Each structure stands twice: as structure tokens, then as C-alpha cells.
Amino acid sequence: MNLLWAVGALLLSCWQASASTGPKIITDPPEVSNQTSAVLSCNLTESNLPIKGSHWVYNGKIIEDSKSTDASPSTVLRLEKITHSSGGKYECVFETEPEVKGTIEVKTLPHVGAYKHSEHGNEKDKGVMVCVSHGYPLPTDWTWFKEEDGTQKPFINGTTTKFEIKSTPNKTTLTINELSMEEDIGDYTCSGTNELGTSSDKIHLRVRSRLAALWPFLGIVAEVIILVTIIFIYEKRRKPDEINDGRAIPMQITKTRM
Amino acid sequence: MTKNKPKAEGQRDEAEGQDGGWGWVLVGALFVSTSLVFGLMRSLGIFFVEFVQYFEESAQAISWISSTGLAAQQFFSPLGAALCNAYDARVVVMTGGCLAGLGLILASQATCLVHLYLTMGVISGLGWGLVFTPMVATVMANFTRRRALALGLGFSSIGLSSFAFNPLFQLLVEVFAWRGALLILGGLSLNIVPCGALIRPKRRSKSPEKINSESKPRASILHRVSSHLELSLLFERPYITYTLAVTLLNVGYFVPYFHLVAHSRQAGFSEYQAAFVMSAAGATDILGRVASGWFSDLGHFRLLHLLSIWTTLAGVFIMLLPVSSLSGSYPALMVISLLYGFCSGALTSLVFAVVPMIVGVARVMGALGLLQLIESGAGLLGAPLSGFLKDVTGNYIASFMVAGSFLILGTLTMATLPHYFSCKDPPPPQRPSPEDKDKSLQSEVEPSVTERSVI
């Protein structure tokens, strides 16, 4: 009985050993978080497949400079400066039959920016403020704050009909209905949070009174009326002279009658 | 400004308008009114961004606003011309100014996109149509030798005003929001009314014809309307050829104005660089208008030949625009844009100045009206076509190429005009016989009295 168990255990371990002889990639580091630069490396182990070369892929596109026809089982990619635009999924690909890939995620703080840093709206109209984000991973949470008396007051969606927040991972929109000059002027902050942290941007909202444009408009209309009056008066003054004047343009009939 | 010349001037043959004097005042009026029509139209792009954001509509839907406005202006041009022939150019232009202003004022209260189509598009467009053709025809009637220069000076306002209006409108939108800005623009457009007031009122020169038509039993409303609209022109081959050429020209002409900024941005230049390219092209546009007007009046070449040269060059430069920007070189883009601006301005001064050569001075008003109407189809076609090409190909190269080729096609069409290759202008055609019959009924007979004065 004991012999049977021993044989069984031996067979099991052999089988396990043979199951794990598939090619394996060791990535180092397994994940990059919040670093300014990094060296990504992949090591292909436990594979006797011939390696024709290797390259790196970033967000689905092949990085041209990383292509190599080296048959070496290890490949390295240097990221000198990691900004929000270089975050994403990096894959090392070994050109074997079949291809073997390993993935390293480079994560950064989100980069949050406002479409326009100064927004304006008309009284009683709606005001729209938009923030967008780039980076990887995209923010999972967006919050809006209003600066009041030095502190940030958060907006909670759904409490009133005055505010509406619509958010997608890369864009968030705060809509304020029925703008009022007393309450709504000020600085608004949008802040996006992903697993690494938070970053934010500020927008200044200005509310113009509905009648603000009326005064310049009335001024211009007055100017037009004055000009037209002057022109007509001037012409009335000249009219007696003109009948005798042989001016060509209007004087067809008078001339032919002369 | 009082040009009360002695009676001797009265005896001067006024077969065509004499240059100088009140004519230059009218050039000033043309300057202001054209800037408020076309300069304003061209700077409406500033509102584009605001509308897209506020109404949450697609870019295409918003761009229909300015297309509608332009199309309405051109469509209602014959109406403006006919009304001037029937009544008084002064009244027509002043009414047009009021309508243009009204359209924009109403647009400031718009709550949906359709409102904007109707107000900024149709009403303002109608107003603009009643203003532009009459003003141009009036100025042309007042000048003979200096016609192209007068037009060049008048049209130079388009470039200057789009140069000035772009930042001005941006400022207005920032300070007053788009509603307030539109209201103020409506007020500004009302300034067309004093410009119209400057036109000297017609002294009933049409009355002989009216007397005659009353005495003829068959004179029908239809006949009068058709003569006011100058519909007989549609049957003359030179006019049709020229109109076709100008239509083809128009398909391509507006494309850079709509797409140059977007194309520069796509080629990788910043917002300010792209905007500056437009401004620079606008500056040389102004220069081109005045320079070409002055040069054409020197009389060394036929206006038609000069027009063909400028049109061809403009077409070539439009085609070169995407080539230069794709090379990534900002100076190259700048240079081509400057050259394009100059040529497109140069051809604009001449497009209208050639018309009296083809149809005779008397029929200019109606001719211009019909010309504007027929070329309106081109304007409606041009921008959406290039937008469509851009959507299909992903960039603007095809649009610019097609636009440039349309201009060259226009030149080729112009080459089929009769007497194109002769060095001197053929004599302008006289009005056909019905008028001569009328003339013989009257006792006063003038050899060149086919010139029913246009004003």
C-alpha cells in the first residue's frame, strides 16, 4: 500500500513538473506605480522554443525602437521619464511559435485639466464646466467642489435640480441651471481620483446679467438713428441746390428735358 | 463734401457714371456695409464653438447656420436687384439693413437651433441680400475708369473687418456671453441703414418707361417683373458662361476660410499659429483687392485676362496649401497662405467689375442679382463637400485639392467667353429691341439712352 502511494506521488509530481514546463515570462517589476522613470524587463524561462526576436507593445501599438532580432530570452525597455501620457499597458512580446507575451502596467497619477479655465454664463441661463483627464488608469471617481470662504464645498449629485454632474472616466461635466449672480460666481474645482491618487483643476465661473449687453446695444441704435437723421437733414438742405445742379446720376430726365 | 459743380457738368455725357465726387462717398458706404455683411459672416465662426457647447448639437448642424445665411444672401440678391430697378435703391438697402439687424437681435433670444436657422440664416440673409447687390451696382454705376479700384477699395473692407472682427467678437462673447454678443452685433448691423441713406434717391428716371407701358395694352406685370429681374440675361451665352465660371469658382473659393484653421491644427500647429495664418491670409487679401483694383484700372490688360490669371493662381495655391503644411514647416504654410490670400483678394475685385463688360452698364443691377443667385448653389455645395471629403479621407488634403481644381475649372470656363483671346474689350452689348421701340415713341432720343440709370 505504501509503495502504491509513493508511486502515485511520484507520478503526480512528474505530471505537475511536466505541466509547468510551458514557457513563462518573469516581469520585473510586475507593476510600476508613481515612479518618474523605470526599467521594464522580461525574462522568458522554461521554454526551449527558438526565439526569433522580441519587441514591446504599448497600448496595442508596437514601439518601433524596441524591435530586436536578438535571440536572447530577456528584453529590457527603458522609460526615461514617466508622465501621465506614458502610462498604460506595456507588453513584451517574444517572437516564438506561438508568441509569448507578458504585461507590465505603468500607472500614474491622473492628469486633470479643464477645457476652459474661465467659463461664463448668462443669468437664469445654464452654465457648463468641463474637465477632462488623461493618463492610466483613468479616474474612477470625479468630484466637484466650490470654493466658499476658503473651504471646498463638495457637490453631491441628485440632491437638487440646480446641479447636474455627468461623468465618464475621461470627462466630467458640471451643469448649473438657473445661474444667479449672487450665488454662482466663483471658483470651482474638479478633482479626479484613481487608485494612485487625486489631482484637480480649477475653473472660474462668471455670471453676466441679462441686461448687460442692452446698454451698448441701445447706444449703437441711438448712433444709427442720429446718423440717419443727419444724412436726411443734410440732403433736405441741399435739395434746392440740386435741381439746378447738372449732376449726372439722378438727372436723366432733367437733362434730356433741357 | 459739397460738390456743386457748375452747370457745365450737366452737359457731360453720362452714358456711364462719372468718377469722383459723391462716388467716393458711396465707396465708403460700400466699405462699411460690405464689412457688416461679409466681414460679419466670416467672423461668425467664433460663435460656432459656443453654439456647439450650448445647444449640444453636432458641428455640421451648427455650420448650417452660416451656410443658410450665405445662401439666403445670394438667393435674395435678384429680389434686391429687382426691387431696386422697380423702386429706389436707397429704400431697399435701408430695409435690408434693418432686416439684417433684426435677424441678429432675434437670434440672441433663440432657444433652439431652428430659431438660429430662421433668424441668423433666413432673416439676416434676406437683409444681406437686399444690401449687397444694390450697393455694389450703385458704386459701379458711379464709376467708369476707376471702377475696379472703387470696388477693390470697397471690398477691402471684408478682409479688414474679418481681421478686426475676430478678436472683437471673441471679446464680446467673453464679456457678454453669446446672447449679448449677438444683440450687440444686431445693433452694429443696423449701421448699414445710414450707408443706404447715403445713396442719392432716384429721380424717377423709370417713369418714361412706365408711361409707355401703360400706353401699351399688353404690358403685363409679368413683363415688368421679368424686365426688373433682367431674366432675358439668362438666354445670353456670354452671361451664362460667365455665371457658370463664377459658380465653379465659388465652390472652391470659400473652402480655405472654413477649413484652413482646422487643417493647420490637424497638421500639428497650435491654436494661435493656426489663427495667425488665417489673419495673415486676410491681410494679404486686403492688399490684393486694392492692388489688383488699382492695377486693373491702369488699362494695360483686359480685366477678363487679369481675372483668369488671379483665379488660376489662387487655385494653384489652394492646392499647395495642404502640401506645405504637411511638410510640417510653418514658414512654408505661411508663405503659401499669404500668396493665396493675395490672389483670392485680387480676383474678388475683378469678378464684379467684369460684369458690365459682358452685359452693359444698364443691366448691371439685374445681372449681379442673378449672378449671386446662381452662384449661391456653389457656396452651399462647397463647404459641405469639403467637409464630407474630410470625413471620408480623414484629412483635408482631398478637400483642398478639389477646391483648387474647381477654381481652375472656372478659369477654363471663362476662356470660352466670346472674344476671350482678343487683346481689346469687345463693345458691351446694348439692350435688345423692345427698349429701342419705346425710345422711338418718345421725342427725346439719346444715342446711348439704353443706360437707364441704375440708381
mmCIF file of C-alpha atoms in Angstrom, chain B residues 83-256:
data_model
loop_
_atom_site.group_PDB
_atom_site.id
_atom_site.type_symbol
_atom_site.label_atom_id
_atom_site.label_comp_id
_atom_site.label_asym_id
_atom_site.label_seq_id
_atom_site.Cartn_x
_atom_site.Cartn_y
_atom_site.Cartn_z
ATOM 1 C CA LEU B 83 -36.737 95.948 -56.138
ATOM 2 C CA CYS B 84 -34.043 98.483 -56.910
ATOM 3 C CA ASN B 85 -34.986 98.506 -60.545
ATOM 4 C CA ALA B 86 -38.623 98.907 -59.621
ATOM 5 C CA TYR B 87 -38.268 101.318 -56.766
ATOM 6 C CA ASP B 88 -35.375 103.007 -55.106
ATOM 7 C CA ALA B 89 -32.043 101.515 -54.186
ATOM 8 C CA ARG B 90 -31.921 103.679 -51.101
ATOM 9 C CA VAL B 91 -35.099 102.256 -49.608
ATOM 10 C CA VAL B 92 -34.075 98.722 -50.454
ATOM 11 C CA VAL B 93 -30.691 98.993 -48.774
ATOM 12 C CA MET B 94 -32.093 100.641 -45.694
ATOM 13 C CA THR B 95 -34.711 97.930 -45.389
ATOM 14 C CA GLY B 96 -32.023 95.324 -45.843
ATOM 15 C CA GLY B 97 -30.010 96.849 -43.053
ATOM 16 C CA CYS B 98 -32.994 96.775 -40.718
ATOM 17 C CA LEU B 99 -33.691 93.149 -41.550
ATOM 18 C CA ALA B 100 -30.093 92.114 -41.059
ATOM 19 C CA GLY B 101 -30.023 93.767 -37.662
ATOM 20 C CA LEU B 102 -33.396 92.348 -36.738
ATOM 21 C CA GLY B 103 -32.292 88.817 -37.584
ATOM 22 C CA LEU B 104 -29.342 89.013 -35.257
ATOM 23 C CA ILE B 105 -31.336 90.654 -32.484
ATOM 24 C CA LEU B 106 -33.919 87.889 -32.650
ATOM 25 C CA ALA B 107 -31.143 85.311 -32.772
ATOM 26 C CA SER B 108 -29.913 86.491 -29.400
ATOM 27 C CA GLN B 109 -33.172 85.218 -27.925
ATOM 28 C CA ALA B 110 -33.008 81.830 -29.627
ATOM 29 C CA THR B 111 -33.803 78.771 -27.560
ATOM 30 C CA CYS B 112 -33.199 76.103 -30.131
ATOM 31 C CA LEU B 113 -31.190 75.547 -33.254
ATOM 32 C CA VAL B 114 -34.119 76.044 -35.611
ATOM 33 C CA HIS B 115 -34.553 79.564 -34.277
ATOM 34 C CA LEU B 116 -31.000 80.296 -35.289
ATOM 35 C CA TYR B 117 -31.554 78.938 -38.768
ATOM 36 C CA LEU B 118 -34.577 81.157 -39.198
ATOM 37 C CA THR B 119 -33.184 84.319 -37.674
ATOM 38 C CA MET B 120 -29.471 84.343 -38.350
ATOM 39 C CA GLY B 121 -29.964 82.353 -41.502
ATOM 40 C CA VAL B 122 -33.081 83.464 -43.292
ATOM 41 C CA ILE B 123 -33.928 86.898 -41.920
ATOM 42 C CA SER B 124 -30.410 88.231 -41.747
ATOM 43 C CA GLY B 125 -29.607 86.541 -45.030
ATOM 44 C CA LEU B 126 -32.568 88.273 -46.649
ATOM 45 C CA GLY B 127 -31.358 91.559 -45.235
ATOM 46 C CA TRP B 128 -27.849 90.987 -46.518
ATOM 47 C CA GLY B 129 -29.187 90.073 -49.934
ATOM 48 C CA LEU B 130 -31.091 93.340 -50.128
ATOM 49 C CA VAL B 131 -27.952 95.251 -49.212
ATOM 50 C CA PHE B 132 -25.029 93.824 -51.076
ATOM 51 C CA THR B 133 -26.091 93.719 -54.710
ATOM 52 C CA PRO B 134 -27.707 97.156 -54.738
ATOM 53 C CA MET B 135 -24.688 98.741 -53.071
ATOM 54 C CA VAL B 136 -22.261 97.139 -55.483
ATOM 55 C CA ALA B 137 -24.335 98.038 -58.517
ATOM 56 C CA THR B 138 -24.715 101.608 -57.278
ATOM 57 C CA VAL B 139 -20.985 102.056 -56.867
ATOM 58 C CA MET B 140 -20.298 100.502 -60.247
ATOM 59 C CA ALA B 141 -22.758 102.832 -61.889
ATOM 60 C CA ASN B 142 -20.916 105.762 -60.406
ATOM 61 C CA PHE B 143 -17.544 104.867 -61.823
ATOM 62 C CA THR B 144 -16.198 104.080 -65.245
ATOM 63 C CA ARG B 145 -12.487 104.407 -65.407
ATOM 64 C CA ARG B 146 -11.864 103.742 -61.765
ATOM 65 C CA ARG B 147 -14.434 101.027 -61.379
ATOM 66 C CA ALA B 148 -12.125 98.216 -60.361
ATOM 67 C CA LEU B 149 -10.293 100.429 -57.900
ATOM 68 C CA ALA B 150 -13.553 101.593 -56.346
ATOM 69 C CA LEU B 151 -14.691 98.016 -55.980
ATOM 70 C CA GLY B 152 -11.310 96.952 -54.696
ATOM 71 C CA LEU B 153 -11.393 99.616 -52.022
ATOM 72 C CA GLY B 154 -14.955 98.763 -51.133
ATOM 73 C CA PHE B 155 -14.266 95.073 -50.867
ATOM 74 C CA SER B 156 -11.036 95.535 -48.959
ATOM 75 C CA SER B 157 -13.312 96.013 -46.003
ATOM 76 C CA ILE B 158 -14.077 92.310 -45.954
ATOM 77 C CA GLY B 159 -10.508 91.447 -45.165
ATOM 78 C CA LEU B 160 -10.003 94.301 -42.736
ATOM 79 C CA SER B 161 -13.190 93.612 -40.907
ATOM 80 C CA SER B 162 -12.715 89.881 -40.564
ATOM 81 C CA PHE B 163 -9.276 90.751 -39.235
ATOM 82 C CA ALA B 164 -10.741 93.127 -36.698
ATOM 83 C CA PHE B 165 -13.972 91.315 -36.015
ATOM 84 C CA ASN B 166 -12.458 88.015 -34.986
ATOM 85 C CA PRO B 167 -10.833 89.275 -31.809
ATOM 86 C CA LEU B 168 -13.680 91.756 -31.278
ATOM 87 C CA PHE B 169 -16.321 89.055 -31.398
ATOM 88 C CA GLN B 170 -14.234 86.859 -29.152
ATOM 89 C CA LEU B 171 -14.114 89.692 -26.659
ATOM 90 C CA LEU B 172 -17.850 90.315 -26.938
ATOM 91 C CA VAL B 173 -18.597 86.671 -26.364
ATOM 92 C CA GLU B 174 -16.335 86.558 -23.336
ATOM 93 C CA VAL B 175 -17.778 89.667 -21.765
ATOM 94 C CA PHE B 176 -21.448 89.378 -22.689
ATOM 95 C CA ALA B 177 -21.908 85.669 -23.484
ATOM 96 C CA TRP B 178 -23.123 84.762 -26.927
ATOM 97 C CA ARG B 179 -26.617 86.150 -26.453
ATOM 98 C CA GLY B 180 -25.369 89.561 -25.503
ATOM 99 C CA ALA B 181 -22.804 89.470 -28.262
ATOM 100 C CA LEU B 182 -25.457 88.691 -30.882
ATOM 101 C CA LEU B 183 -27.602 91.539 -29.603
ATOM 102 C CA ILE B 184 -24.731 93.952 -29.980
ATOM 103 C CA LEU B 185 -23.962 92.585 -33.424
ATOM 104 C CA GLY B 186 -27.562 93.227 -34.376
ATOM 105 C CA GLY B 187 -27.076 96.805 -33.349
ATOM 106 C CA LEU B 188 -23.865 97.006 -35.338
ATOM 107 C CA SER B 189 -25.627 95.641 -38.403
ATOM 108 C CA LEU B 190 -28.128 98.471 -38.176
ATOM 109 C CA ASN B 191 -25.262 100.708 -39.239
ATOM 110 C CA ILE B 192 -25.984 99.548 -42.754
ATOM 111 C CA VAL B 193 -29.027 101.826 -42.695
ATOM 112 C CA PRO B 194 -27.048 105.091 -42.738
ATOM 113 C CA CYS B 195 -24.925 103.609 -45.515
ATOM 114 C CA GLY B 196 -28.046 103.074 -47.548
ATOM 115 C CA ALA B 197 -29.235 106.560 -46.717
ATOM 116 C CA LEU B 198 -26.170 107.913 -48.465
ATOM 117 C CA ILE B 199 -27.418 106.661 -51.814
ATOM 118 C CA ARG B 200 -28.923 109.528 -53.710
ATOM 119 C CA PRO B 201 -32.569 108.827 -54.348
ATOM 120 C CA LYS B 202 -33.542 108.060 -57.900
ATOM 121 C CA ARG B 203 -35.225 110.865 -59.730
ATOM 122 C CA ARG B 204 -37.995 108.858 -61.270
ATOM 123 C CA SER B 205 -35.946 108.003 -64.346
ATOM 124 C CA LYS B 206 -38.038 104.947 -64.834
ATOM 125 C CA SER B 207 -41.191 106.984 -65.299
ATOM 126 C CA PRO B 208 -40.989 107.288 -69.081
ATOM 127 C CA GLU B 209 -40.957 103.574 -69.305
ATOM 128 C CA LYS B 210 -43.904 103.333 -67.003
ATOM 129 C CA ILE B 211 -45.842 105.839 -69.050
ATOM 130 C CA ASN B 212 -45.100 103.853 -72.141
ATOM 131 C CA SER B 213 -46.012 100.583 -70.621
ATOM 132 C CA GLU B 214 -49.318 101.996 -69.578
ATOM 133 C CA SER B 215 -49.988 103.117 -73.112
ATOM 134 C CA LYS B 216 -49.157 99.693 -74.457
ATOM 135 C CA PRO B 217 -52.110 97.412 -73.953
ATOM 136 C CA ARG B 218 -50.066 94.284 -73.488
ATOM 137 C CA ALA B 219 -47.718 95.462 -70.754
ATOM 138 C CA SER B 220 -48.257 92.870 -68.097
ATOM 139 C CA ILE B 221 -46.983 92.509 -64.609
ATOM 140 C CA LEU B 222 -45.024 89.511 -65.732
ATOM 141 C CA HIS B 223 -43.226 91.508 -68.377
ATOM 142 C CA ARG B 224 -42.340 94.204 -65.898
ATOM 143 C CA VAL B 225 -41.153 91.709 -63.309
ATOM 144 C CA SER B 226 -39.079 89.877 -65.826
ATOM 145 C CA SER B 227 -37.503 93.075 -67.032
ATOM 146 C CA HIS B 228 -36.745 94.145 -63.472
ATOM 147 C CA LEU B 229 -35.113 90.813 -62.821
ATOM 148 C CA GLU B 230 -33.322 91.008 -66.132
ATOM 149 C CA LEU B 231 -34.367 87.471 -66.886
ATOM 150 C CA SER B 232 -33.514 87.956 -70.538
ATOM 151 C CA LEU B 233 -29.921 87.675 -69.476
ATOM 152 C CA LEU B 234 -30.427 84.009 -68.824
ATOM 153 C CA PHE B 235 -30.671 83.449 -72.518
ATOM 154 C CA GLU B 236 -27.447 85.114 -73.463
ATOM 155 C CA ARG B 237 -24.496 82.848 -73.898
ATOM 156 C CA PRO B 238 -21.755 85.164 -72.617
ATOM 157 C CA TYR B 239 -23.638 85.846 -69.422
ATOM 158 C CA ILE B 240 -24.417 82.204 -68.817
ATOM 159 C CA THR B 241 -20.819 81.224 -69.457
ATOM 160 C CA TYR B 242 -19.527 83.835 -67.095
ATOM 161 C CA THR B 243 -22.039 82.895 -64.423
ATOM 162 C CA LEU B 244 -21.038 79.270 -64.721
ATOM 163 C CA ALA B 245 -17.388 80.196 -64.363
ATOM 164 C CA VAL B 246 -18.073 82.241 -61.260
ATOM 165 C CA THR B 247 -20.176 79.432 -59.816
ATOM 166 C CA LEU B 248 -17.341 76.963 -60.226
ATOM 167 C CA LEU B 249 -15.029 79.493 -58.682
ATOM 168 C CA ASN B 250 -17.298 79.831 -55.697
ATOM 169 C CA VAL B 251 -17.332 76.133 -54.960
ATOM 170 C CA GLY B 252 -13.677 76.221 -54.167
ATOM 171 C CA TYR B 253 -13.289 79.794 -53.017
ATOM 172 C CA PHE B 254 -14.757 79.536 -49.546
ATOM 173 C CA VAL B 255 -13.160 76.241 -48.600
ATOM 174 C CA PRO B 256 -9.963 77.626 -47.091
#
